[in-house]
Coordinates of C-alpha atoms in Angstrom, one line a residue:
Chain A
X1 CA 0.0 0.5 0.0
X2 CA 1.2 3.7 -1.2
X3 CA 2.1 6.1 1.7
X4 CA 4.1 8.5 -0.3
X5 CA 4.4 12.5 -0.3
X6 CA 4.5 14.7 -3.1
X7 CA 6.1 18.1 -2.4
X8 CA 4.2 20.8 -4.9
X9 CA 5.8 23.7 -3.3
X10 CA 8.3 24.3 -0.6
X11 CA 8.9 28.2 -0.2
X12 CA 8.0 30.4 2.3
X13 CA 6.0 33.9 1.9
X14 CA 6.9 34.8 -1.5
X15 CA 8.1 32.5 -4.6
X16 CA 11.7 32.3 -6.2
X17 CA 14.2 30.5 -7.3
X18 CA 11.7 28.6 -9.2
X19 CA 10.3 27.8 -6.1
X20 CA 6.6 27.9 -5.5
X21 CA 4.7 28.2 -2.3
X22 CA 3.5 25.7 0.3
X23 CA 2.0 22.6 -1.2
X24 CA 2.1 18.6 -0.4
X25 CA -0.1 15.8 -1.5
X26 CA 0.3 12.7 0.6
X27 CA -0.9 9.5 -0.9
X28 CA -1.9 6.7 1.4
X29 CA -4.0 4.1 0.5
X30 CA -6.8 5.3 -1.0
X31 CA -6.5 8.5 0.3
X32 CA -5.2 11.5 -1.5
X33 CA -4.8 14.2 1.1
X34 CA -3.7 17.7 0.0
X35 CA -1.5 19.6 2.8
X36 CA -1.7 23.4 2.3
X37 CA -1.9 25.0 -1.0
X38 CA -0.1 27.8 -1.8
X39 CA -0.8 29.9 -4.8
X40 CA -0.2 28.0 -8.2
X41 CA -1.0 24.4 -6.5
X42 CA -3.6 23.4 -9.5
X43 CA -0.7 24.2 -12.0
X44 CA 1.9 21.9 -10.1
X45 CA -0.5 19.2 -9.4
X46 CA -0.9 19.0 -13.4
X47 CA 2.6 19.1 -13.9
X48 CA 4.1 16.5 -11.3
X49 CA 0.9 14.2 -12.9
X50 CA -1.2 14.0 -9.9
X51 CA -4.6 13.0 -9.6
X52 CA -6.7 16.3 -8.6
X53 CA -9.9 14.5 -9.0
X54 CA -8.7 11.8 -6.6
X55 CA -8.2 15.0 -3.8
X56 CA -11.7 14.2 -1.6
X57 CA -9.8 16.0 1.9
X58 CA -7.5 19.8 1.9
X59 CA -6.0 20.4 5.0
X60 CA -5.2 24.4 5.3
X61 CA -2.7 24.6 8.0
X62 CA -2.9 28.6 8.4
X63 CA -4.6 31.8 6.7
X64 CA -1.1 33.8 5.7
X65 CA -1.3 33.5 1.9
X66 CA 1.8 31.5 1.5
X67 CA -0.4 28.4 2.7
X68 CA -4.2 28.8 0.3
X69 CA -4.6 31.2 -2.1
X70 CA -4.5 28.6 -4.7
X71 CA -6.9 26.9 -3.6
X72 CA -10.0 29.2 -4.4
X73 CA -7.9 28.8 -8.3
X74 CA -8.2 24.8 -7.4
X75 CA -11.7 24.2 -6.2
X76 CA -13.5 26.6 -9.5
X77 CA -11.2 24.2 -11.7
X78 CA -12.3 21.1 -9.5
X79 CA -16.0 22.6 -10.7
X80 CA -14.6 23.0 -14.5
X81 CA -13.6 19.4 -14.3
X82 CA -16.9 18.6 -13.7
X83 CA -16.1 17.8 -10.6
X84 CA -19.4 15.8 -8.3
X85 CA -18.2 14.3 -5.1
X86 CA -18.3 16.3 -2.3
X87 CA -14.6 17.8 -0.6
X88 CA -13.6 17.9 2.6
X89 CA -11.8 20.8 3.9
X90 CA -10.1 21.7 7.3
X91 CA -9.2 24.8 8.0
X92 CA -9.5 27.4 10.3
X93 CA -11.8 30.0 11.3
X94 CA -12.7 32.4 8.7
X95 CA -11.9 30.2 5.6
X96 CA -15.5 29.4 5.2
X97 CA -16.1 32.9 5.0
X98 CA -13.2 33.6 2.5
X99 CA -14.6 31.2 -0.1
X100 CA -18.3 32.3 0.6
X101 CA -17.4 35.6 -0.1
X102 CA -15.7 34.9 -3.0
X103 CA -18.6 32.9 -4.5
X104 CA -20.6 34.9 -3.8
X105 CA -19.5 37.9 -5.8
X106 CA -18.0 35.6 -8.6
X107 CA -22.1 34.4 -9.0
X108 CA -20.8 31.1 -8.7
X109 CA -22.6 27.5 -7.4
X110 CA -20.1 24.8 -7.5
X111 CA -20.9 21.3 -9.0
X112 CA -19.8 19.9 -5.4
X113 CA -20.1 20.6 -2.0
X114 CA -17.6 21.6 0.4
X115 CA -17.8 20.0 4.1
X116 CA -16.4 22.5 5.7
X117 CA -14.3 21.4 8.9
X118 CA -13.4 24.0 11.7
X119 CA -9.9 23.6 13.0
X120 CA -8.8 23.8 16.7
X121 CA -5.8 25.5 17.1
X122 CA -5.5 25.3 20.7
X123 CA -5.8 21.1 21.1
X124 CA -5.2 17.7 19.6
X125 CA -7.8 16.0 18.0
X126 CA -8.9 13.5 15.9
X127 CA -10.0 15.2 12.4
X128 CA -10.3 12.0 9.8
X129 CA -10.6 8.2 10.2
X130 CA -11.3 5.5 7.3
X131 CA -10.7 1.6 7.4
X132 CA -7.4 2.8 6.8
X133 CA -5.8 6.1 8.6
X134 CA -6.5 8.7 11.0
X135 CA -5.5 12.0 11.0
X136 CA -5.1 14.4 13.5
X137 CA -4.5 18.5 14.3
X138 CA -2.4 20.0 16.8
X139 CA -1.7 24.0 17.6
X140 CA 1.7 25.1 16.1
X141 CA 2.7 28.0 17.6
X142 CA 2.4 30.8 14.7
X143 CA 1.2 34.9 14.5
X144 CA -1.8 33.5 14.0
X145 CA -4.0 30.4 14.8
X146 CA -1.6 27.5 12.8
X147 CA -2.2 23.8 13.0
X148 CA 0.2 21.2 12.1
X149 CA -1.6 17.6 11.1
X150 CA -0.8 13.7 12.1
X151 CA -1.0 11.4 9.3
X152 CA -0.8 7.9 10.8
X153 CA -1.9 4.5 9.1
X154 CA -4.3 2.7 11.3
X155 CA -3.0 -1.0 12.6
X156 CA -2.7 -3.8 10.0
X157 CA -3.3 -7.4 10.0
X158 CA -1.3 -10.3 10.3
X159 CA 0.2 -11.7 7.2
X160 CA -0.7 -15.4 6.4
X161 CA 2.7 -16.8 5.9
X162 CA 2.0 -18.4 2.9
X163 CA 4.7 -21.3 3.5
X164 CA 2.4 -22.3 6.0
X165 CA -0.9 -22.8 4.1
X166 CA -2.4 -26.0 3.9
X167 CA -5.3 -27.0 1.2
X168 CA -7.5 -27.7 4.0
X169 CA -7.4 -24.1 5.8
X170 CA -10.6 -22.3 6.2
X171 CA -11.4 -18.7 5.0
X172 CA -12.7 -18.4 8.3
X173 CA -9.2 -19.9 10.1
X174 CA -7.4 -17.1 7.7
X175 CA -9.6 -14.6 8.6
X176 CA -9.1 -14.9 12.6
X177 CA -5.0 -15.4 11.7
X178 CA -5.4 -12.5 10.3
X179 CA -6.5 -10.5 13.1
X180 CA -4.4 -12.0 15.5
X181 CA -6.9 -14.8 17.0
X182 CA -6.1 -18.3 17.3
X183 CA -8.6 -20.5 15.9
X184 CA -9.8 -24.1 16.7
X185 CA -11.7 -25.3 13.3
X186 CA -15.0 -26.9 14.6
X187 CA -15.2 -29.6 11.9
X188 CA -11.0 -31.0 11.6
X189 CA -10.6 -29.9 15.4
X190 CA -7.3 -28.6 13.8
X191 CA -5.6 -25.3 15.7
X192 CA -3.7 -22.5 13.8
X193 CA -1.7 -20.7 16.3
X194 CA -1.1 -16.8 15.1
X195 CA 2.6 -17.3 15.8
X196 CA 2.5 -19.9 13.6
X197 CA 0.5 -19.4 10.6
X198 CA 1.4 -15.6 10.2
X199 CA 4.4 -13.4 10.2
X200 CA 3.7 -9.4 11.8
X201 CA 1.7 -6.8 10.2
X202 CA 3.6 -4.3 8.1
X203 CA 4.3 -1.4 10.1
X204 CA 1.6 1.2 10.5
X205 CA 3.7 4.1 9.0
X206 CA 2.8 8.1 9.9
X207 CA 3.8 11.6 8.6
X208 CA 4.0 14.7 10.9
X209 CA 3.3 17.7 9.3
X210 CA 4.2 20.8 10.9
X211 CA 4.5 24.6 8.8
X212 CA 4.3 27.4 10.1
X213 CA 6.1 27.6 13.8
X214 CA 8.4 28.8 15.7
X215 CA 10.4 26.0 17.9
X216 CA 7.8 24.5 20.3
X217 CA 8.8 21.0 22.4
X218 CA 5.1 21.3 23.2
X219 CA 5.2 19.0 19.9
X220 CA 7.1 16.0 20.7
X221 CA 5.1 14.0 22.4
X222 CA 2.7 14.5 19.5
X223 CA 5.1 13.5 16.9
X224 CA 6.7 11.2 18.8
X225 CA 8.2 8.3 16.8
X226 CA 7.1 10.0 13.0
X227 CA 7.8 7.9 10.8
X228 CA 8.4 10.8 8.6
X229 CA 8.7 14.6 10.0
X230 CA 8.1 17.8 7.5
X231 CA 9.3 20.7 9.7
X232 CA 9.8 23.7 8.2
X233 CA 13.2 25.5 8.7
X234 CA 12.4 29.2 7.2
X235 CA 16.2 30.0 8.1
X236 CA 19.6 28.8 8.9
X237 CA 21.0 28.6 12.0
X238 CA 22.4 32.3 12.4
X239 CA 19.2 33.6 12.1
X240 CA 17.5 32.3 15.2
X241 CA 16.5 35.3 16.4
X242 CA 14.9 37.0 13.6
X243 CA 13.4 32.8 13.4
X244 CA 11.8 33.6 17.0
X245 CA 10.6 37.3 16.3
X246 CA 8.3 36.3 13.5
X247 CA 7.1 32.7 15.0
X248 CA 9.9 30.2 12.1
X249 CA 12.5 27.7 13.0
X250 CA 15.6 27.5 11.9
X251 CA 17.8 24.7 10.3
X252 CA 19.2 23.4 13.8
X253 CA 15.6 23.7 15.6
X254 CA 14.3 21.8 12.8
X255 CA 16.8 19.2 13.8
X256 CA 16.1 19.2 17.5
X257 CA 12.9 18.7 17.3
X258 CA 13.7 15.6 14.7
X259 CA 16.2 13.9 17.5
X260 CA 13.6 14.8 20.6
X261 CA 11.1 13.1 18.5
X262 CA 13.0 10.4 17.5
X263 CA 11.5 10.5 13.9
X264 CA 12.6 8.3 10.7
X265 CA 12.9 10.8 8.7
X266 CA 13.2 14.5 8.5
X267 CA 12.3 16.8 5.3
X268 CA 12.5 20.4 6.2
X269 CA 11.4 23.5 3.7
X270 CA 9.2 26.7 3.7
X271 CA 12.9 28.3 2.6
X272 CA 12.9 32.4 2.9
X273 CA 12.7 33.4 -0.7
X274 CA 16.4 35.3 0.7
X275 CA 18.4 32.4 -0.5
X276 CA 19.2 31.3 -3.5
X277 CA 20.7 27.7 -2.6
X278 CA 19.0 26.2 -0.1
X279 CA 21.8 23.5 0.1
X280 CA 23.4 24.9 3.5
X281 CA 20.0 23.8 4.7
X282 CA 19.9 20.6 4.7
X283 CA 24.2 20.3 5.7
X284 CA 22.9 22.7 9.2
X285 CA 20.0 20.5 9.9
X286 CA 21.9 16.9 9.3
X287 CA 24.5 18.4 12.3
X288 CA 22.1 17.6 14.3
X289 CA 19.9 15.0 13.2
X290 CA 21.6 13.6 10.1
X291 CA 18.5 11.9 8.4
X292 CA 17.7 15.0 7.0
X293 CA 16.3 16.0 3.6
X294 CA 15.3 18.4 1.8
X295 CA 12.1 19.4 0.2
X296 CA 12.4 19.9 -3.8
X297 CA 9.7 20.4 -6.2
X298 CA 8.0 17.3 -8.2
X299 CA 9.9 14.9 -5.4
X300 CA 7.7 11.9 -4.5
X301 CA 9.2 10.7 -0.6
X302 CA 8.1 7.1 0.1
X303 CA 7.8 5.9 2.9
X304 CA 8.3 2.2 3.5
X305 CA 6.3 -0.2 5.7
Chain B
X1 CA 7.9 57.9 -25.0
X2 CA 6.5 53.4 -24.9
X3 CA 3.1 52.5 -25.1
X4 CA 3.4 48.5 -25.0
X5 CA 1.6 45.9 -24.0
X6 CA 3.3 43.1 -22.2
X7 CA 1.3 40.0 -22.1
X8 CA 1.4 38.1 -18.6
X9 CA -1.2 35.3 -19.2
X10 CA -3.7 34.5 -22.1
X11 CA -5.9 31.3 -21.1
X12 CA -9.4 31.0 -19.6
X13 CA -11.0 29.8 -17.0
X14 CA -8.1 27.0 -16.0
X15 CA -4.5 26.8 -16.7
X16 CA -3.4 24.9 -19.7
X17 CA -0.6 24.3 -22.0
X18 CA 1.6 26.5 -20.3
X19 CA -1.0 29.1 -20.8
X20 CA -2.2 31.3 -17.7
X21 CA -4.6 33.2 -16.2
X22 CA -5.6 36.8 -17.6
X23 CA -3.1 39.5 -17.2
X24 CA -1.6 42.6 -19.6
X25 CA 0.8 44.7 -18.2
X26 CA 0.8 48.1 -19.9
X27 CA 3.4 50.7 -20.3
X28 CA 2.4 54.1 -21.0
X29 CA 4.9 57.0 -20.5
X30 CA 6.0 56.8 -16.6
X31 CA 2.6 54.4 -15.9
X32 CA 3.1 50.8 -15.5
X33 CA -0.9 49.7 -15.6
X34 CA -1.5 46.0 -14.4
X35 CA -4.7 45.4 -16.3
X36 CA -6.3 41.9 -14.3
X37 CA -4.1 39.7 -12.5
X38 CA -5.3 35.9 -12.8
X39 CA -3.6 33.3 -10.8
X40 CA 0.3 33.2 -10.7
X41 CA 0.9 36.4 -12.4
X42 CA 3.2 37.6 -10.0
X43 CA 5.8 34.9 -10.7
X44 CA 4.5 35.8 -14.7
X45 CA 6.1 39.6 -13.9
X46 CA 9.0 38.1 -12.2
X47 CA 9.8 35.7 -15.2
X48 CA 9.2 38.3 -17.6
X49 CA 11.2 40.7 -15.6
X50 CA 8.1 43.6 -15.5
X51 CA 8.6 46.0 -12.7
X52 CA 6.5 44.9 -10.1
X53 CA 7.2 48.2 -8.0
X54 CA 6.8 50.6 -10.4
X55 CA 3.3 49.3 -10.5
X56 CA 0.8 51.9 -9.2
X57 CA -2.2 51.3 -10.8
X58 CA -3.9 47.7 -11.0
X59 CA -7.3 47.1 -13.1
X60 CA -9.7 44.6 -12.5
X61 CA -12.1 44.0 -14.9
X62 CA -14.7 41.8 -13.1
X63 CA -14.6 39.0 -10.0
X64 CA -14.0 35.8 -12.4
X65 CA -11.2 33.9 -10.5
X66 CA -9.3 33.8 -13.7
X67 CA -9.1 37.5 -14.0
X68 CA -7.9 38.4 -10.0
X69 CA -7.0 35.2 -8.1
X70 CA -3.6 36.4 -8.6
X71 CA -4.4 40.1 -7.0
X72 CA -3.8 39.2 -2.9
X73 CA -0.6 36.8 -3.7
X74 CA 0.8 40.3 -5.4
X75 CA -0.6 42.3 -2.9
X76 CA 0.9 40.7 -0.1
X77 CA 4.6 40.3 -2.1
X78 CA 4.7 44.3 -2.6
X79 CA 4.4 44.3 1.2
X80 CA 7.3 42.0 1.7
X81 CA 9.1 44.0 -1.1
X82 CA 8.6 47.1 1.0
X83 CA 6.5 48.7 -0.8
X84 CA 5.5 52.1 0.9
X85 CA 3.7 54.1 -1.5
X86 CA 0.1 54.0 -2.2
X87 CA -1.6 51.4 -4.2
X88 CA -4.8 52.2 -7.0
X89 CA -7.1 49.6 -7.7
X90 CA -10.0 49.6 -9.8
X91 CA -12.5 47.2 -9.3
X92 CA -16.2 45.6 -9.4
X93 CA -17.9 46.3 -5.6
X94 CA -17.1 43.6 -3.4
X95 CA -13.2 43.1 -4.5
X96 CA -12.3 45.6 -1.4
X97 CA -14.2 42.7 0.8
X98 CA -12.9 40.4 -1.0
X99 CA -9.5 41.9 0.3
X100 CA -10.2 43.1 3.4
X101 CA -11.6 39.4 4.7
X102 CA -8.2 37.8 4.0
X103 CA -6.3 40.5 5.0
X104 CA -8.4 40.0 8.4
X105 CA -8.1 36.9 8.7
X106 CA -4.0 36.8 8.3
X107 CA -3.6 39.7 10.8
X108 CA -1.7 41.3 8.1
X109 CA -1.3 45.0 7.7
X110 CA 0.1 46.5 5.0
X111 CA 2.9 48.6 4.7
X112 CA 1.7 50.6 2.1
X113 CA -2.0 52.0 1.7
X114 CA -4.6 50.6 -1.2
X115 CA -6.8 53.5 -3.0
X116 CA -9.8 51.7 -4.0
X117 CA -11.8 53.0 -6.7
X118 CA -15.2 50.9 -7.1
X119 CA -16.2 50.4 -11.2
X120 CA -19.6 51.4 -11.8
X121 CA -20.1 48.3 -14.5
X122 CA -23.7 50.0 -16.3
X123 CA -22.1 53.8 -17.7
X124 CA -18.5 54.9 -19.5
X125 CA -16.5 57.0 -17.1
X126 CA -13.1 58.5 -16.3
X127 CA -11.4 56.5 -13.7
X128 CA -7.6 58.3 -14.0
X129 CA -6.0 61.0 -15.5
X130 CA -2.8 62.7 -15.2
X131 CA -0.7 64.8 -18.1
X132 CA 0.2 62.1 -19.8
X133 CA -3.0 59.7 -20.4
X134 CA -6.4 59.2 -19.3
X135 CA -8.2 56.0 -18.3
X136 CA -11.5 55.2 -19.1
X137 CA -14.2 51.9 -18.1
X138 CA -17.0 51.2 -19.9
X139 CA -20.1 48.3 -19.4
X140 CA -19.1 45.0 -21.4
X141 CA -21.8 42.0 -21.8
X142 CA -21.0 39.6 -19.4
X143 CA -22.6 36.7 -17.1
X144 CA -21.4 39.0 -13.5
X145 CA -20.9 43.2 -13.7
X146 CA -17.7 43.5 -16.4
X147 CA -15.7 46.6 -17.4
X148 CA -13.5 46.9 -20.1
X149 CA -10.8 49.8 -20.5
X150 CA -9.8 52.4 -22.2
X151 CA -6.1 53.7 -22.0
X152 CA -6.1 57.0 -23.8
X153 CA -2.9 58.9 -24.5
X154 CA -3.1 62.7 -24.4
X155 CA -2.7 65.1 -27.1
X156 CA 1.1 65.8 -27.4
X157 CA 3.1 68.9 -28.1
X158 CA 3.2 70.1 -31.2
X159 CA 7.1 69.4 -32.5
X160 CA 9.7 72.0 -32.9
X161 CA 11.0 71.7 -36.4
X162 CA 14.7 71.7 -35.6
X163 CA 15.9 72.9 -39.2
X164 CA 13.9 76.0 -39.0
X165 CA 15.0 76.3 -35.8
X166 CA 17.3 80.0 -35.4
X167 CA 19.3 81.0 -32.6
X168 CA 17.5 84.2 -31.8
X169 CA 14.5 82.2 -31.1
X170 CA 12.9 82.9 -27.4
X171 CA 11.7 80.2 -25.0
X172 CA 8.7 81.5 -25.0
X173 CA 7.7 81.1 -28.9
X174 CA 9.3 77.5 -28.1
X175 CA 6.4 76.7 -25.6
X176 CA 3.5 78.7 -27.7
X177 CA 4.5 77.3 -30.9
X178 CA 4.9 73.5 -29.0
X179 CA 0.8 74.5 -28.2
X180 CA -0.1 75.0 -31.5
X181 CA 0.2 78.7 -31.1
X182 CA 1.6 81.3 -33.3
X183 CA 3.6 83.9 -31.3
X184 CA 5.0 87.2 -32.2
X185 CA 8.1 88.5 -30.6
X186 CA 7.6 91.7 -29.0
X187 CA 10.9 92.8 -29.3
X188 CA 12.3 91.6 -32.9
X189 CA 8.3 91.7 -34.0
X190 CA 9.4 88.7 -35.5
X191 CA 6.6 86.6 -36.4
X192 CA 6.6 82.5 -35.9
X193 CA 4.2 80.5 -37.4
X194 CA 3.0 76.8 -36.3
X195 CA 2.7 76.0 -39.7
X196 CA 6.3 77.1 -40.5
X197 CA 7.6 76.4 -37.4
X198 CA 6.6 73.3 -36.6
X199 CA 6.1 69.3 -37.1
X200 CA 2.0 67.6 -36.1
X201 CA 2.6 66.3 -32.9
X202 CA 2.9 62.2 -33.1
X203 CA -0.2 60.5 -32.5
X204 CA -2.1 60.3 -29.4
X205 CA -2.5 56.5 -29.0
X206 CA -5.3 54.1 -27.1
X207 CA -5.4 51.2 -26.3
X208 CA -8.6 48.9 -25.5
X209 CA -8.6 46.0 -23.1
X210 CA -12.3 44.1 -23.6
X211 CA -12.6 41.0 -21.4
X212 CA -14.8 39.2 -20.8
X213 CA -18.1 39.7 -23.3
X214 CA -20.2 38.6 -24.9
X215 CA -20.3 39.7 -29.3
X216 CA -22.0 43.0 -28.2
X217 CA -22.1 46.2 -30.9
X218 CA -22.3 48.9 -28.0
X219 CA -18.8 48.8 -27.1
X220 CA -17.9 50.2 -30.9
X221 CA -18.3 53.5 -30.1
X222 CA -16.2 53.2 -26.9
X223 CA -13.3 51.8 -29.2
X224 CA -13.8 53.0 -32.3
X225 CA -10.4 54.2 -33.5
X226 CA -8.0 52.3 -31.1
X227 CA -4.8 51.8 -32.1
X228 CA -4.9 48.3 -30.7
X229 CA -7.7 45.8 -29.4
X230 CA -7.4 43.2 -26.9
X231 CA -11.0 41.1 -27.4
X232 CA -11.6 38.2 -25.7
X233 CA -12.3 34.6 -28.2
X234 CA -12.2 32.4 -26.1
X235 CA -14.0 29.8 -29.0
X236 CA -13.5 29.1 -32.2
X237 CA -16.4 30.2 -34.5
X238 CA -18.3 26.8 -34.8
X239 CA -18.7 27.5 -30.8
X240 CA -20.7 30.7 -31.7
X241 CA -23.7 29.0 -30.2
X242 CA -21.8 28.0 -27.1
X243 CA -20.3 31.7 -26.5
X244 CA -23.5 33.3 -26.6
X245 CA -24.8 31.0 -23.9
X246 CA -21.5 31.2 -21.0
X247 CA -21.4 35.4 -22.0
X248 CA -17.8 35.1 -24.4
X249 CA -17.0 35.5 -27.8
X250 CA -15.6 33.5 -30.6
X251 CA -12.5 34.6 -33.3
X252 CA -15.3 35.8 -35.5
X253 CA -17.1 38.1 -33.5
X254 CA -13.6 39.3 -32.2
X255 CA -13.0 40.2 -36.1
X256 CA -16.3 42.1 -36.4
X257 CA -15.8 44.3 -33.8
X258 CA -12.3 45.5 -34.7
X259 CA -13.5 45.6 -37.9
X260 CA -16.9 47.7 -37.3
X261 CA -14.7 49.7 -35.2
X262 CA -11.7 50.4 -37.3
X263 CA -8.7 49.7 -34.9
X264 CA -5.9 49.4 -35.5
X265 CA -5.0 46.2 -34.8
X266 CA -6.7 43.4 -33.1
X267 CA -5.2 41.1 -30.1
X268 CA -7.2 38.1 -29.2
X269 CA -7.3 35.8 -26.2
X270 CA -8.7 34.2 -23.3
X271 CA -8.8 30.7 -25.2
X272 CA -10.5 27.8 -23.6
X273 CA -8.2 25.0 -22.0
X274 CA -10.2 22.8 -24.7
X275 CA -7.8 24.1 -27.4
X276 CA -3.9 22.5 -27.4
X277 CA -2.6 24.5 -30.9
X278 CA -4.4 28.3 -31.0
X279 CA -3.1 28.6 -34.6
X280 CA -6.7 28.7 -35.8
X281 CA -8.1 31.4 -33.7
X282 CA -5.7 33.9 -35.6
X283 CA -6.4 32.1 -38.9
X284 CA -10.3 32.8 -38.2
X285 CA -10.4 36.3 -37.0
X286 CA -8.3 37.0 -39.8
X287 CA -10.9 35.9 -41.9
X288 CA -12.5 39.1 -41.1
X289 CA -10.3 41.3 -39.6
X290 CA -6.5 40.8 -41.4
X291 CA -4.7 42.6 -39.0
X292 CA -4.8 40.5 -36.0
X293 CA -2.4 39.0 -33.7
X294 CA -2.6 36.3 -30.9
X295 CA -1.5 36.7 -27.0
X296 CA 1.1 34.6 -26.3
X297 CA 2.9 34.8 -23.0
X298 CA 6.2 37.2 -23.0
X299 CA 5.3 38.7 -26.0
X300 CA 5.6 42.6 -26.1
X301 CA 3.4 44.3 -28.3
X302 CA 4.2 48.0 -29.2
X303 CA 2.2 50.6 -30.6
X304 CA 4.2 53.3 -32.4
X305 CA 3.3 56.3 -32.4

């Protein structure tokens, strides 16, 4: 089952050097989750052959323009592409008003319904769940209300060890073993032990998205042990004071959070437009947390199970 | 004095085939007029080395997303670039509310002032004037209130014929001749006739921008004799019925308006995303009006005087 993240935009406040405003697409199982939607995201979705029609859930962390100004255009394009099924939109208070105001003045009625889920920027809460995945929002510390998102696969079934399979095993036995329960066949009196007939379940993967935020240790227990952590690193380490003043983070701060949270891999991004070359970002972050990579547009990051 | 139009976007509702939403930049004399501002316009301004900082007037024809969704991002970028001088924004009722709502939720206070000029979509009116140019808005027939814009250079001074200049001509004589007035030098009793000492003034150029509109002969007297006319041509001629229903125009209709208005050159654009190759657009329009060109992004169209 895929669990892969496509980077659609990786810059902060202004586009520069071919880098655009923040947006990411997480494909996990049957879901395509769009995370933030900076200006021009619809074009990057086309450019990187992402499946716009398959996106049913859009998560907007906060209402700074570089995180949502591509949303209205995307919603209009979905309408023009004859979308008819609901879109679920998760965002801060006011995002619905921003959308409705623009729909009103353009005298537009979309072919599909937008189901708006207002985030509570003060608590961690479960905002989505299906049979494969759970999504949580949690507070970040930014200049305006801002949420991070945690995407977690649900526990997976035990895997039947095909080498141990016999022709007489029943479907009930397989179903029971997959759930991690031993099974006794009433007819044959044969006993099937989980430890004998199965391999352990595949890992349930998780992705934590933290943008935008100043250095904040309060998030550590929430994102603990995530396989992949995106943490903003708007500035290089020498700009720590400025980062703090603007409620952003540096490379070293992102690295510290990754290390303390014991994540598998750290992905940094949201680079300030003042930097042309972003190589120093990954070099600095790796001084604290070795397994760090840069967000680069068009890149696909796969998390293995 | 320059009078040149840069095409920043030429497509209609959705970006496609490398073509973006509508935006144009008219550079006339000391003014840089931004006309419509589709999503991603700020990026095209950078790409085509236009002078974002020199834009003091933005004209938004109507509140369909493909004509204004890049505005908010551009305004934020101007703020980040430390702009401090006013920007004059001309748009339909509601554009101010759309901007203010977004500024409010992003808790932003711009470094500069936006002076909003609400357009009256029912009449032709003078909306801007300085010593070089006048701008008029006028009604177009679209699904929602929509204005065209007419940019007209003011009458220019007579040009002194340098071959006729003598050393004893006074500054007052030159000033008078430039205004087209004969002059008698009180001291020398010498008479300076305009027809003898000057060449005719250079032509006062004009540009008419008509987007979006269905075929509408009411605009002909307003745009009469414009040197350059932009008229939308969303569809090829075989889609006339559909164009009419959606309040848009075809190639032939744009050509007919250009011909009836006796303009110098016709520029077409606002192509529907259904067309990959737009060559047939210019071929069809030329069947009616020979001097037609296509809008192509990055292109600079100079109007000679």
